[in-house]
Every structure is written in structure tokens, then in C-alpha cells.
Short mmCIF file of C-alpha atoms in Angstrom, two decimals:
data_model
loop_
_atom_site.label_atom_id
_atom_site.label_comp_id
_atom_site.label_asym_id
_atom_site.label_seq_id
_atom_site.Cartn_x
_atom_site.Cartn_y
_atom_site.Cartn_z
CA UNK N 651 8.12 22.28 -29.32
CA UNK N 652 6.80 22.91 -25.85
CA UNK N 653 5.31 19.40 -25.77
CA UNK N 654 8.65 17.85 -26.69
CA UNK N 655 10.34 19.92 -23.95
CA UNK N 656 7.86 18.69 -21.32
CA UNK N 657 8.27 15.08 -22.54
CA UNK N 658 11.99 15.29 -22.09
CA UNK N 659 11.61 16.98 -18.79
CA UNK N 660 9.72 14.20 -17.13
CA UNK N 661 11.64 11.43 -18.73
CA UNK N 662 14.93 13.05 -17.81
CA UNK N 663 13.71 13.27 -14.20
CA UNK N 664 13.15 9.60 -14.11
CA UNK N 665 16.41 8.96 -15.84
CA UNK N 666 18.37 11.05 -13.31
CA UNK N 667 16.64 9.38 -10.36
CA UNK N 668 17.57 6.03 -11.73
CA UNK N 669 21.20 7.06 -12.53
CA UNK N 670 21.67 8.48 -9.04
CA UNK N 671 20.18 5.32 -7.66
CA UNK N 672 17.42 7.20 -5.82
CA UNK N 673 15.19 4.41 -7.16
CA UNK N 674 16.50 0.83 -7.20
CA UNK N 675 17.01 -0.37 -10.77
CA UNK N 676 16.32 -4.08 -11.07
CA UNK N 677 18.50 -5.79 -13.71
CA UNK N 678 16.92 -7.81 -16.47
CA UNK N 679 19.33 -10.67 -15.96
CA UNK N 680 17.86 -11.51 -12.58
CA UNK N 681 14.30 -11.92 -13.92
CA UNK N 682 13.08 -15.26 -15.20
CA UNK N 683 9.82 -17.07 -15.97
CA UNK N 684 8.10 -13.84 -17.08
CA UNK N 685 4.40 -14.29 -17.85
CA UNK N 686 1.69 -11.86 -18.89
CA UNK N 687 -1.01 -11.93 -16.14
CA UNK N 688 -3.12 -8.90 -17.25
CA UNK N 689 -3.77 -6.26 -19.82
CA UNK N 690 -5.49 -2.89 -19.29
CA UNK N 691 -6.03 0.44 -20.98
CA UNK N 692 -2.54 1.64 -19.94
CA UNK N 693 -0.38 -1.38 -20.53
CA UNK N 694 0.30 -4.90 -19.35
CA UNK N 695 1.15 -6.53 -16.04
CA UNK N 696 3.59 -9.36 -15.83
CA UNK N 697 4.54 -11.82 -13.13
CA UNK N 698 8.30 -12.53 -12.97
CA UNK N 699 10.58 -14.55 -10.74
CA UNK N 700 13.38 -12.47 -9.15
CA UNK N 701 16.60 -14.50 -8.56
CA UNK N 702 14.41 -17.62 -8.32
CA UNK N 703 13.44 -16.52 -4.82
CA UNK N 704 10.22 -14.49 -5.04
CA UNK N 705 7.77 -13.15 -7.56
CA UNK N 706 7.31 -9.49 -8.53
CA UNK N 707 4.74 -7.86 -10.69
CA UNK N 708 6.04 -5.78 -13.51
CA UNK N 709 3.78 -2.98 -14.78
CA UNK N 710 4.44 -1.85 -18.35
CA UNK N 711 2.97 1.01 -20.42
CA UNK N 712 1.88 0.95 -24.08
CA UNK N 713 3.03 4.52 -24.79
CA UNK N 714 6.05 5.71 -22.82
CA UNK N 715 5.77 9.34 -23.67
CA UNK N 716 5.93 12.64 -21.66
CA UNK N 717 2.33 12.20 -20.48
CA UNK N 718 2.91 8.69 -19.21
CA UNK N 719 6.28 9.69 -17.66
CA UNK N 720 4.62 12.58 -15.74
CA UNK N 721 1.81 10.32 -14.41
CA UNK N 722 4.40 7.66 -13.42
CA UNK N 723 6.31 10.32 -11.39
CA UNK N 724 3.00 11.24 -9.69
CA UNK N 725 2.23 7.66 -8.97
CA UNK N 726 5.69 7.22 -7.38
CA UNK N 727 5.14 10.19 -5.11
CA UNK N 728 1.77 8.71 -4.00
CA UNK N 729 3.58 5.40 -3.28
CA UNK N 730 6.01 7.17 -0.97
CA UNK N 731 3.21 8.29 1.34
CA UNK N 732 1.18 5.05 1.53
CA UNK N 733 3.37 2.00 0.95
CA UNK N 734 3.67 1.41 4.64
CA UNK N 735 0.12 0.07 4.77
CA UNK N 736 -0.37 -3.63 4.63
CA UNK N 737 -3.29 -3.34 2.31
CA UNK N 738 -1.50 -1.32 -0.28
CA UNK N 739 0.51 -2.95 -2.99
CA UNK N 740 4.17 -2.07 -2.44
CA UNK N 741 6.45 -0.36 -4.95
CA UNK N 742 9.98 -1.78 -4.98
CA UNK N 743 11.75 -0.03 -7.82
CA UNK N 744 12.14 0.14 -11.58
CA UNK N 745 13.26 -2.08 -14.38
CA UNK N 746 14.12 -1.21 -18.01
CA UNK N 747 13.55 -3.85 -20.65
CA UNK N 748 10.91 -5.34 -22.84
CA UNK N 749 9.30 -8.37 -21.20
CA UNK N 750 8.09 -9.74 -24.59
CA UNK N 751 11.40 -9.28 -26.35
CA UNK N 752 14.14 -9.55 -23.79
CA UNK N 753 16.93 -9.58 -26.40
CA UNK N 754 16.15 -6.12 -27.62
CA UNK N 755 17.13 -2.83 -26.15
CA UNK N 756 14.28 -0.85 -24.69
CA UNK N 757 13.83 2.71 -23.36
CA UNK N 758 10.61 1.93 -21.61
CA UNK N 759 10.46 1.60 -17.90
CA UNK N 760 8.65 -1.06 -15.88
CA UNK N 761 7.42 -0.46 -12.35
CA UNK N 762 8.53 -3.34 -10.05
CA UNK N 763 5.66 -4.00 -7.60
CA UNK N 764 4.51 -6.46 -5.04
CA UNK N 765 2.88 -9.45 -6.60
CA UNK N 766 -0.56 -10.51 -5.38
CA UNK N 767 -0.74 -14.26 -6.13
CA UNK N 768 -4.60 -14.53 -6.00
CA UNK N 769 -5.02 -11.77 -8.50
CA UNK N 770 -7.97 -9.36 -8.79
CA UNK N 771 -10.82 -9.61 -6.26
CA UNK N 772 -13.36 -10.31 -9.00
CA UNK N 773 -11.44 -13.49 -9.97
CA UNK N 774 -10.80 -14.42 -6.31
CA UNK N 775 -14.58 -14.20 -5.50
CA UNK N 776 -15.50 -16.24 -8.67
CA UNK N 777 -13.17 -19.09 -7.57
CA UNK N 778 -13.51 -19.00 -3.81
CA UNK N 779 -16.86 -17.42 -2.89
CA UNK N 780 -18.62 -20.62 -1.88
CA UNK N 781 -15.91 -21.20 0.78
CA UNK N 782 -16.12 -17.73 2.34
CA UNK N 783 -17.86 -17.14 5.67
CA UNK N 784 -19.29 -13.85 6.78
CA UNK N 785 -16.19 -13.49 8.98
CA UNK N 786 -14.14 -13.59 5.73
CA UNK N 787 -16.43 -11.10 3.94
CA UNK N 788 -16.40 -8.68 6.89
CA UNK N 789 -12.53 -8.88 6.96
CA UNK N 790 -12.27 -8.19 3.21
CA UNK N 791 -14.67 -5.18 3.62
CA UNK N 792 -12.71 -3.95 6.64
CA UNK N 793 -9.30 -4.27 4.92
CA UNK N 794 -10.60 -2.45 1.81
CA UNK N 795 -11.98 0.37 3.90
CA UNK N 796 -8.72 0.66 5.80
CA UNK N 797 -6.79 0.96 2.49
CA UNK N 798 -9.03 3.66 1.22
CA UNK N 799 -8.83 5.35 4.60
CA UNK N 800 -5.12 5.45 4.28
CA UNK N 801 -5.43 7.19 0.96
CA UNK N 802 -7.97 9.74 2.08
CA UNK N 803 -6.01 10.47 5.24
CA UNK N 804 -3.09 11.34 3.10
CA UNK N 805 -5.24 13.52 0.75
CA UNK N 806 -5.22 10.99 -2.00
CA UNK N 807 -8.32 10.21 -4.09
CA UNK N 808 -8.07 6.84 -5.92
CA UNK N 809 -10.69 7.68 -8.68
CA UNK N 810 -10.66 4.26 -10.14
CA UNK N 811 -11.83 1.72 -7.58
CA UNK N 812 -13.19 -1.52 -8.97
CA UNK N 813 -12.70 -5.25 -8.45
CA UNK N 814 -10.09 -5.44 -11.22
CA UNK N 815 -7.57 -3.35 -9.26
CA UNK N 816 -8.37 -4.52 -5.78
CA UNK N 817 -6.10 -7.55 -5.48
CA UNK N 818 -5.85 -10.43 -3.09
CA UNK N 819 -2.61 -11.87 -1.76
CA UNK N 820 -2.80 -14.76 0.72
CA UNK N 821 -6.29 -13.73 1.76
CA UNK N 822 -5.26 -10.11 2.34
CA UNK N 823 -6.78 -7.24 0.35
CA UNK N 824 -4.18 -5.25 -1.60
CA UNK N 825 -5.16 -1.95 -3.32
CA UNK N 826 -3.33 -0.96 -6.50
CA UNK N 827 -3.31 1.47 -9.37
CA UNK N 828 -4.17 4.73 -7.73
CA UNK N 829 -5.95 6.28 -10.77
CA UNK N 830 -2.80 6.02 -12.84
CA UNK N 831 -4.51 4.50 -15.94
CA UNK N 832 -7.38 6.95 -15.78
CA UNK N 833 -5.12 9.97 -15.47
CA UNK N 834 -3.00 8.78 -18.47
CA UNK N 835 -6.13 8.38 -20.55
CA UNK N 836 -7.44 11.79 -19.50
CA UNK N 837 -4.08 13.64 -19.96
CA UNK N 838 -3.60 12.08 -23.34
CA UNK N 839 -7.05 13.44 -24.50
CA UNK N 840 -8.02 9.90 -25.66
CA UNK N 841 -11.41 8.33 -25.25
CA UNK N 842 -11.66 6.75 -21.86
CA UNK N 843 -12.77 3.15 -21.94
CA UNK N 844 -15.10 3.42 -19.01
CA UNK N 845 -17.84 0.95 -20.06
CA UNK N 846 -16.03 -1.96 -18.31
CA UNK N 847 -16.24 -0.17 -14.92
CA UNK N 848 -19.57 1.75 -15.28
CA UNK N 849 -21.05 0.01 -12.16
CA UNK N 850 -18.40 1.34 -9.92
CA UNK N 851 -18.34 4.96 -11.22
CA UNK N 852 -20.16 7.64 -9.24
CA UNK N 853 -23.15 8.69 -11.40
CA UNK N 854 -22.72 12.21 -10.16
CA UNK N 855 -19.30 12.54 -11.81
CA UNK N 856 -19.37 13.79 -15.35
CA UNK N 857 -15.66 14.41 -15.86
CA UNK N 858 -12.61 12.55 -14.63
CA UNK N 859 -11.29 15.34 -12.41
CA UNK N 860 -14.59 15.90 -10.76
CA UNK N 861 -14.14 12.44 -9.03
CA UNK N 862 -13.44 13.04 -5.41
CA UNK N 863 -13.50 11.24 -2.04
CA UNK N 864 -17.27 10.90 -2.11
CA UNK N 865 -16.81 9.15 -5.54
CA UNK N 866 -14.43 6.67 -3.88
CA UNK N 867 -17.10 6.03 -1.23
CA UNK N 868 -19.63 5.19 -3.91
CA UNK N 869 -17.22 2.69 -5.45
CA UNK N 870 -16.53 1.23 -2.05
CA UNK N 871 -20.30 0.67 -1.60
CA UNK N 872 -20.47 -1.24 -4.86
CA UNK N 873 -17.42 -3.38 -3.87
CA UNK N 874 -19.00 -4.22 -0.52
CA UNK N 875 -22.00 -5.42 -2.38
CA UNK N 876 -19.81 -7.53 -4.65
CA UNK N 877 -18.04 -9.01 -1.61
CA UNK N 878 -21.41 -9.93 -0.04
CA UNK N 879 -22.80 -11.49 -3.19
CA UNK N 880 -19.83 -12.92 -5.10
CA UNK N 881 -21.27 -11.53 -8.31
CA UNK N 882 -20.23 -8.72 -10.64
CA UNK N 883 -22.64 -5.77 -10.28
CA UNK N 884 -25.45 -5.62 -12.89
CA UNK N 885 -23.90 -8.56 -14.65
CA UNK N 886 -25.73 -10.35 -17.44
CA UNK N 887 -24.17 -12.89 -19.74
CA UNK N 888 -26.31 -11.64 -22.67
CA UNK N 889 -25.57 -7.92 -22.17
CA UNK N 890 -22.48 -5.76 -21.94
CA UNK N 891 -22.17 -2.64 -19.86
CA UNK N 892 -23.14 0.40 -21.89
CA UNK N 893 -24.44 3.93 -21.78
CA UNK N 894 -27.97 2.66 -21.09
CA UNK N 895 -26.83 1.11 -17.85
CA UNK N 896 -24.97 4.34 -16.89
CA UNK N 897 -28.24 6.25 -17.50
CA UNK N 898 -30.30 3.77 -15.27
CA UNK N 899 -27.74 4.01 -12.46
CA UNK N 900 -27.96 7.81 -12.62
CA UNK N 901 -31.67 7.55 -12.28
CA UNK N 902 -31.42 5.43 -9.19
CA UNK N 903 -30.89 1.85 -10.24
CA UNK N 904 -29.11 -0.18 -7.55
CA UNK N 905 -28.38 -3.85 -6.80
CA UNK N 906 -30.63 -5.79 -4.43
CA UNK N 907 -29.03 -7.23 -1.21
CA UNK N 908 -27.81 -10.79 -1.53
CA UNK N 909 -29.70 -13.35 0.60
CA UNK N 910 -28.68 -13.65 4.22
CA UNK N 911 -26.71 -10.41 4.17
CA UNK N 912 -26.59 -8.83 7.67
CA UNK N 913 -28.78 -5.78 7.99
CA UNK N 914 -25.92 -3.65 9.38
CA UNK N 915 -23.73 -4.47 6.43
CA UNK N 916 -26.52 -3.56 3.98
CA UNK N 917 -27.07 -0.21 5.59
CA UNK N 918 -23.37 0.59 5.19
CA UNK N 919 -23.09 -0.08 1.45
CA UNK N 920 -26.49 1.44 0.60
CA UNK N 921 -25.42 4.71 2.31
CA UNK N 922 -22.20 4.62 0.32
CA UNK N 923 -23.99 4.63 -2.98
CA UNK N 924 -26.52 7.21 -2.00
CA UNK N 925 -27.39 9.36 -5.00
CA UNK N 926 -26.61 12.52 -3.02
CA UNK N 927 -22.83 12.57 -2.31
CA UNK N 928 -23.21 14.69 0.83
CA UNK N 929 -25.20 11.97 2.38
CA UNK N 930 -22.55 9.33 1.94
CA UNK N 931 -20.34 8.55 5.04
CA UNK N 932 -16.72 9.24 5.18
CA UNK N 933 -14.28 6.35 4.91
CA UNK N 934 -13.20 6.71 8.51
CA UNK N 935 -16.90 6.44 9.59
CA UNK N 936 -17.15 3.22 7.54
CA UNK N 937 -14.09 1.80 9.29
CA UNK N 938 -15.51 2.59 12.76
CA UNK N 939 -18.89 1.07 11.94
CA UNK N 940 -17.22 -2.15 10.64
CA UNK N 941 -15.09 -2.30 13.75
CA UNK N 942 -18.16 -1.99 15.96
CA UNK N 943 -19.98 -4.71 14.04
CA UNK N 944 -17.04 -7.05 14.06
CA UNK N 945 -16.30 -6.48 17.74
CA UNK N 946 -19.97 -7.03 18.68
CA UNK N 947 -20.07 -10.29 16.74
CA UNK N 948 -16.68 -11.41 17.93
CA UNK N 949 -15.09 -11.42 14.42
CA UNK N 950 -11.33 -11.25 14.54
CA UNK N 951 -10.00 -8.35 12.53
CA UNK N 952 -7.33 -8.62 9.89
CA UNK N 953 -3.98 -10.28 10.39
CA UNK N 954 -4.26 -11.35 13.99
CA UNK N 955 -3.35 -15.00 13.34
CA UNK N 956 0.43 -14.56 13.72
CA UNK N 957 0.56 -12.95 17.14
CA UNK N 958 2.76 -14.89 19.57
CA UNK N 959 3.44 -14.73 23.21
CA UNK N 960 6.45 -12.42 23.69
CA UNK N 961 7.48 -13.96 27.01
CA UNK N 962 7.84 -17.47 25.72
CA UNK N 963 9.40 -16.86 22.29
CA UNK N 964 11.29 -13.59 22.09
CA UNK N 965 14.68 -14.51 23.48
CA UNK N 966 14.84 -18.00 21.96
CA UNK N 967 13.83 -16.86 18.38
CA UNK N 968 15.83 -13.67 18.09
CA UNK N 969 19.04 -15.12 19.59
CA UNK N 970 20.07 -11.65 20.75
CA UNK N 971 23.74 -10.89 21.20
CA UNK N 972 24.41 -7.73 23.32
CA UNK N 973 27.78 -7.15 21.74
CA UNK N 974 26.00 -6.25 18.45
CA UNK N 975 25.09 -2.82 19.84
CA UNK N 976 28.52 -1.77 21.07
CA UNK N 977 29.31 0.17 17.95
CA UNK N 978 27.05 1.88 15.56
CA UNK N 979 27.70 3.53 12.18
CA UNK N 980 26.51 7.09 11.52
CA UNK N 981 24.25 7.55 8.57
CA UNK N 982 26.16 8.40 5.48
CA UNK N 983 25.21 11.98 4.46
CA UNK N 984 26.86 11.90 1.03
CA UNK N 985 23.49 11.69 -0.77
CA UNK N 986 22.16 14.86 0.85
CA UNK N 987 23.55 17.50 -1.51
CA UNK N 988 22.68 15.63 -4.66
CA UNK N 989 19.28 14.80 -3.36
CA UNK N 990 18.60 18.42 -2.59
CA UNK N 991 19.51 19.29 -6.22
CA UNK N 992 17.15 16.75 -7.54
CA UNK N 993 14.36 18.06 -5.36
CA UNK N 994 15.13 21.60 -6.58
CA UNK N 995 14.93 20.49 -10.16
CA UNK N 996 11.62 18.73 -9.46
CA UNK N 997 10.16 21.85 -7.73
CA UNK N 998 10.81 23.75 -10.99
CA UNK N 999 8.29 21.45 -12.67
CA UNK N 1000 5.47 22.88 -10.43
CA UNK N 1001 5.27 20.15 -7.85
CA UNK N 1002 5.60 20.39 -4.09
CA UNK N 1003 6.26 16.87 -2.96
CA UNK N 1004 9.56 15.65 -1.84
CA UNK N 1005 11.31 13.00 -4.00
CA UNK N 1006 11.46 9.60 -2.40
CA UNK N 1007 14.97 8.61 -1.41
CA UNK N 1008 16.74 5.42 -2.32
CA UNK N 1009 20.34 4.21 -1.83
CA UNK N 1010 23.40 3.02 -3.57
CA UNK N 1011 24.42 -0.55 -2.83
CA UNK N 1012 27.12 0.64 -0.32
CA UNK N 1013 24.83 2.96 1.54
CA UNK N 1014 22.02 0.35 1.56
CA UNK N 1015 24.46 -1.97 3.41
CA UNK N 1016 25.28 0.84 5.87
CA UNK N 1017 21.56 1.54 6.42
CA UNK N 1018 20.78 -2.22 6.97
CA UNK N 1019 23.60 -2.39 9.52
CA UNK N 1020 22.25 0.60 11.31
CA UNK N 1021 18.63 -0.72 11.24
CA UNK N 1022 19.86 -4.11 12.46
CA UNK N 1023 21.89 -2.73 15.33
CA UNK N 1024 19.14 -0.45 16.35
CA UNK N 1025 16.55 -3.21 16.39
CA UNK N 1026 19.00 -5.29 18.47
CA UNK N 1027 19.40 -2.32 20.88
CA UNK N 1028 15.60 -2.03 21.15
CA UNK N 1029 15.40 -5.67 21.96
CA UNK N 1030 18.11 -5.33 24.58
CA UNK N 1031 16.18 -2.56 26.38
CA UNK N 1032 13.03 -4.67 26.42
CA UNK N 1033 14.75 -7.87 27.24
CA UNK N 1034 16.43 -6.47 30.36
CA UNK N 1035 13.36 -7.49 32.31
CA UNK N 1036 11.70 -4.01 32.00
CA UNK N 1037 9.16 -4.74 29.31
CA UNK N 1038 6.33 -3.76 31.63
CA UNK N 1039 7.80 -0.30 32.01
CA UNK N 1040 7.66 0.45 28.33
CA UNK N 1041 7.29 4.26 28.85
CA UNK N 1042 10.73 4.40 30.53
CA UNK N 1043 12.14 2.14 27.85
CA UNK N 1044 10.85 4.45 25.09
CA UNK N 1045 12.80 7.32 26.73
CA UNK N 1046 15.86 5.18 26.81
CA UNK N 1047 15.57 4.48 23.07
CA UNK N 1048 14.91 8.07 22.24
CA UNK N 1049 18.08 9.03 24.14
CA UNK N 1050 19.98 6.39 22.21
CA UNK N 1051 18.81 7.97 18.92
CA UNK N 1052 19.81 11.46 20.12
CA UNK N 1053 23.32 10.39 21.13
CA UNK N 1054 24.38 7.85 18.56
CA UNK N 1055 22.75 8.37 15.15
CA UNK N 1056 20.96 10.86 12.96
CA UNK N 1057 17.45 9.76 13.32
CA UNK N 1058 16.00 12.15 10.79
CA UNK N 1059 18.14 10.74 7.97
CA UNK N 1060 17.22 7.16 9.00
CA UNK N 1061 13.54 8.05 9.02
CA UNK N 1062 13.47 9.50 5.41
CA UNK N 1063 15.60 6.58 4.21
CA UNK N 1064 13.29 4.04 5.87
CA UNK N 1065 10.22 5.57 4.05
CA UNK N 1066 11.28 4.18 0.70
CA UNK N 1067 13.64 1.34 1.70
CA UNK N 1068 11.26 -1.11 3.16
CA UNK N 1069 13.20 -4.10 1.80
CA UNK N 1070 13.56 -6.19 4.94
CA UNK N 1071 11.60 -7.02 8.02
CA UNK N 1072 13.86 -4.99 10.44
CA UNK N 1073 13.26 -1.90 8.23
CA UNK N 1074 9.48 -2.43 8.27
CA UNK N 1075 9.47 -2.80 12.06
CA UNK N 1076 11.79 0.18 12.71
CA UNK N 1077 9.58 2.48 10.54
CA UNK N 1078 6.61 1.36 12.65
CA UNK N 1079 8.66 1.98 15.76
CA UNK N 1080 9.43 5.52 14.60
CA UNK N 1081 5.69 6.10 14.23
CA UNK N 1082 4.99 4.40 17.53
CA UNK N 1083 7.33 6.68 19.47
CA UNK N 1084 6.95 9.85 17.29
CA UNK N 1085 10.62 9.85 16.21
CA UNK N 1086 11.08 12.44 13.43
CA UNK N 1087 7.33 12.36 12.81
CA UNK N 1088 4.14 12.74 14.87
CA UNK N 1089 3.05 9.70 16.81
CA UNK N 1090 0.75 7.69 14.52
CA UNK N 1091 -0.57 4.60 16.25
CA UNK N 1092 -2.47 3.28 13.19
CA UNK N 1093 0.59 3.55 10.93
CA UNK N 1094 2.72 1.87 13.57
CA UNK N 1095 0.29 -0.95 14.10
CA UNK N 1096 -0.07 -1.63 10.31
CA UNK N 1097 3.71 -1.80 10.04
CA UNK N 1098 4.02 -4.08 12.99
CA UNK N 1099 1.33 -6.33 11.55
CA UNK N 1100 3.18 -6.45 8.17
CA UNK N 1101 6.47 -7.51 9.76
CA UNK N 1102 4.85 -9.82 12.39
CA UNK N 1103 2.92 -11.93 9.90
CA UNK N 1104 6.32 -12.57 8.19
CA UNK N 1105 7.89 -13.79 11.51
CA UNK N 1106 9.44 -10.70 12.99
CA UNK N 1107 9.57 -11.44 16.71
CA UNK N 1108 9.83 -7.78 17.99
CA UNK N 1109 6.94 -6.78 15.66
CA UNK N 1110 4.93 -9.68 17.07
CA UNK N 1111 5.53 -8.37 20.54
CA UNK N 1112 4.40 -4.87 19.67
CA UNK N 1113 1.31 -6.22 17.86
CA UNK N 1114 0.46 -7.92 21.06
CA UNK N 1115 1.15 -4.77 23.06
CA UNK N 1116 -1.01 -2.68 20.78
CA UNK N 1117 -3.92 -5.11 21.22
CA UNK N 1118 -3.26 -5.07 24.98
CA UNK N 1119 -3.53 -1.35 25.51
CA UNK N 1120 -5.56 -0.46 22.35
CA UNK N 1121 -3.03 1.58 20.46
CA UNK N 1122 -3.77 1.77 16.66
CA UNK N 1123 -6.35 -0.90 16.97
CA UNK N 1124 -9.30 -2.05 19.10
CA UNK N 1125 -8.26 -3.22 22.58
CA UNK N 1126 -8.43 -6.96 22.72
CA UNK N 1127 -6.59 -8.64 25.60
CA UNK N 1128 -7.51 -12.11 24.13
CA UNK N 1129 -5.54 -11.37 21.02
CA UNK N 1130 -2.78 -9.62 22.99
CA UNK N 1131 -1.74 -12.89 24.53
CA UNK N 1132 -2.67 -15.24 21.74
#
């Protein structure tokens, strides 16, 4: 009886969030060309065209019961904290239909996620390894380390890192599946199908929930080796991964360095897979060591190819109209009371995280208007010929928020409504200035990069500025004016 109650509790929570439109519900009729692109222990992943304009990934689940619903809720909370990062697969919302039988009614939910067109890292390496330079390999390792650093800095342990859920999208690493499938298997008291990922599992971990940050570091080391070699670890065509391999690894078996692998790189991944967890580096130490190597060898770090000169392109590309900032809507507070009740209900289920906020269609339009006008105002301040005095400009913009709009509401709405370039830029700008959050240069830089590589001019300016003064990234004046 208690199990049924818990099952309904978690499913009802998801149902209520969808009915209140706190998560965007994507309608089945707008999806087409749905194709199965992968099957795992938890369910299937499909690629689907959305309104014939872009592809999404749809993540399904074989058994949509209370256990699965609870773990999905946990996954959604994790997504709230980390989806700002360019190397993390983004969560967009929820759909409710059966991809394999679209004419039938289905009560199972699908997670609507960012689609990585090059698929899993293991497939990408198999198809493209011979074309990769060491610059490419270092960048992949660096991006992977940055993604894991994002998790660990937020107190999140992935627990399931392997080259099947490290994805590649347009030569950018995208981390996915934050231990969801493993937690579902564990919570369901079913036999975990670990043989396929034995090479990546910390040999010091005997139970799922003993996996910790140091276990993630072990997996990172194996992935670094895989990036350097282009091979699956311990792979043999004539043998499958089994308990004997797990025993050998626990006794000290490790892969040999691939030919021509730089010594510094080998040292990093061998330290990562050290048999004594306390002797493994932290992920932030790994990031800094990779930065040092890449800077020393003049390797350009991730996503610098889209930086443009602000002075020559900003005014022309943005086509700014000062009259757009004359009036500004206040954030609609109508969701606040209902959202508080949802949070209170969720707290009763012994969780402490705040529920991510989404919008009705009407309020989404209002938020987009506010975001657009605010970005235009930001441009106006910078474009008045004062861009060299950005400290003063920051004060001007802070005053604007204080006097015109409720910045706290906007900040929380921006966290889970990253559905256009202005929103991505503005969330980065909040982190850059410390508006309704502590100043976080790394988060700001990652968001600026995300928007800039998709053509957002203001974001490109701030990427250049970050490189110029060394905020959130290594100082590099050459990249600043590229």
C-alpha cells in the first residue's frame, strides 16, 4: 500500500508541474521523423524533428513507475543547476506519447533534451580518430573536465561516466545522463548490467552508492586514455567484458599509453586511475593542469572560433533602436503563489531543492519582451561610447534593474527558460555582475560562449572582454581581438 502511495506521489508531482506549465509540455503533433538512435538499460532515446526546424532527443523509460518517476524528478533538479554549461546536454521540457505507436494514448513521459548530432564519444572516435590532432584531443579532454567540474562544483556526482553517455555535438563535448539509469536500476533492486562499462568503474567501489567524486575522477582517467588512443579500453574482438576483467583491474591492470601521447597528458590520466582514491587529483586540479599545458603549447581552448571584433560589428549587426527601451514591463508575479505551494508539497517528500520554474505561453512572451528590452538597454549603455569604462556601465545597469524591474524574479525564471539567445546572454550577464547571485565568472563565460557561437553579438563582445581581462578564462589578448 505504501509503495502505491509513493508511486502516485511522485507521478502526481510531475503531473501537477506539467498541468501548471512549470515545465514546458511539447505536443506530439509538432514532432516528426522520429527515429530510435539508442537503447540502454533504462529505456530508449529517439531523434525527432520539432516543427521541421530543429532536432531534439527524446528520452523514454521502459517502466514508468514510482521509482522511475522519483529518479526523473531528481534528474530534473540536477538539470536546473547545471544546464547553463555549454558542455552539458540541455533539458528543454517534457512530452507525453509513445514514439513507437503515436496513434495510441500513453501515460509515459519523455524528456525532451538537446540532440547531439555526432552521437556518443565512442562512435565519434571510431569514425573520426584518424583526423584528430593533439589540439583536438586536448580540447576534448579539457571540455570533458570542465563539464565534470561543473557537476562537482554543484555537489553532484555523475556515477556513470563512460564513452556511451559522453556525447559530441559539432565537435563540442556534451555530458548527459547524470547517473539516472544506474539509480533507477539500484532503486528498483534489479541486477545492474555493469559488464558493458566495467573499464570505467572505480575498482574501489563495491556498491552503487559508494561511488563518489573520486570515482568520477577514475572514469575521467579512462576516458582521457580513450580520447588519446581512439580505442575502447581493454577491448578485444574475441572477448567480452566480464567479472575476470573487473578482478584484474582491481588488482592493478591498466591500459598502456598510446604511441606519441605527450608525457604530461599521460601523467594526468594515470594519476586519475590511481588505485588509491585519495591520491587522485580533484577535477579542478585537472582543469588547471590542462589549461597550463594548452597555454604553454599555444593550443586554443574550447569555442574561441566565433569571437568577433566588437568595434567593427556590434552596431551594424544588432541594428539597435534606442526607443525599444523606453518602456519595460514588470515581471508577472501571478505564478508566485502557486509555485510556493508546489514547492511546499515537494518539501513534504523529503527533498530540499527548489522546483525549477517554467512559464505559461503568455508569461513566456512577457519574459521574452523583458529580456529583449533589457539586452537592448545593455547594448545602449555600451554603445554610447563608454565601453572602455565598463565598471561604470555595470553600475548604470544595476541601477536600471533596481528602478525598473524585479531582477530576482527574472533571474529565477531565466534559470530554466534558456530558450533563446538573449536569455542565455542575460543569465550570463547576471552571473557576470552578481545580480541576484554571487559573481561567477566561469558560469558567465560559459553562457557567453554558448550564445556567442550561435551568433549573439553582445555575447561575442563579452567573450572578447573576458579573454582581454582574464575573467572566467585564461587571459588571452590575441583571442580577445580575434
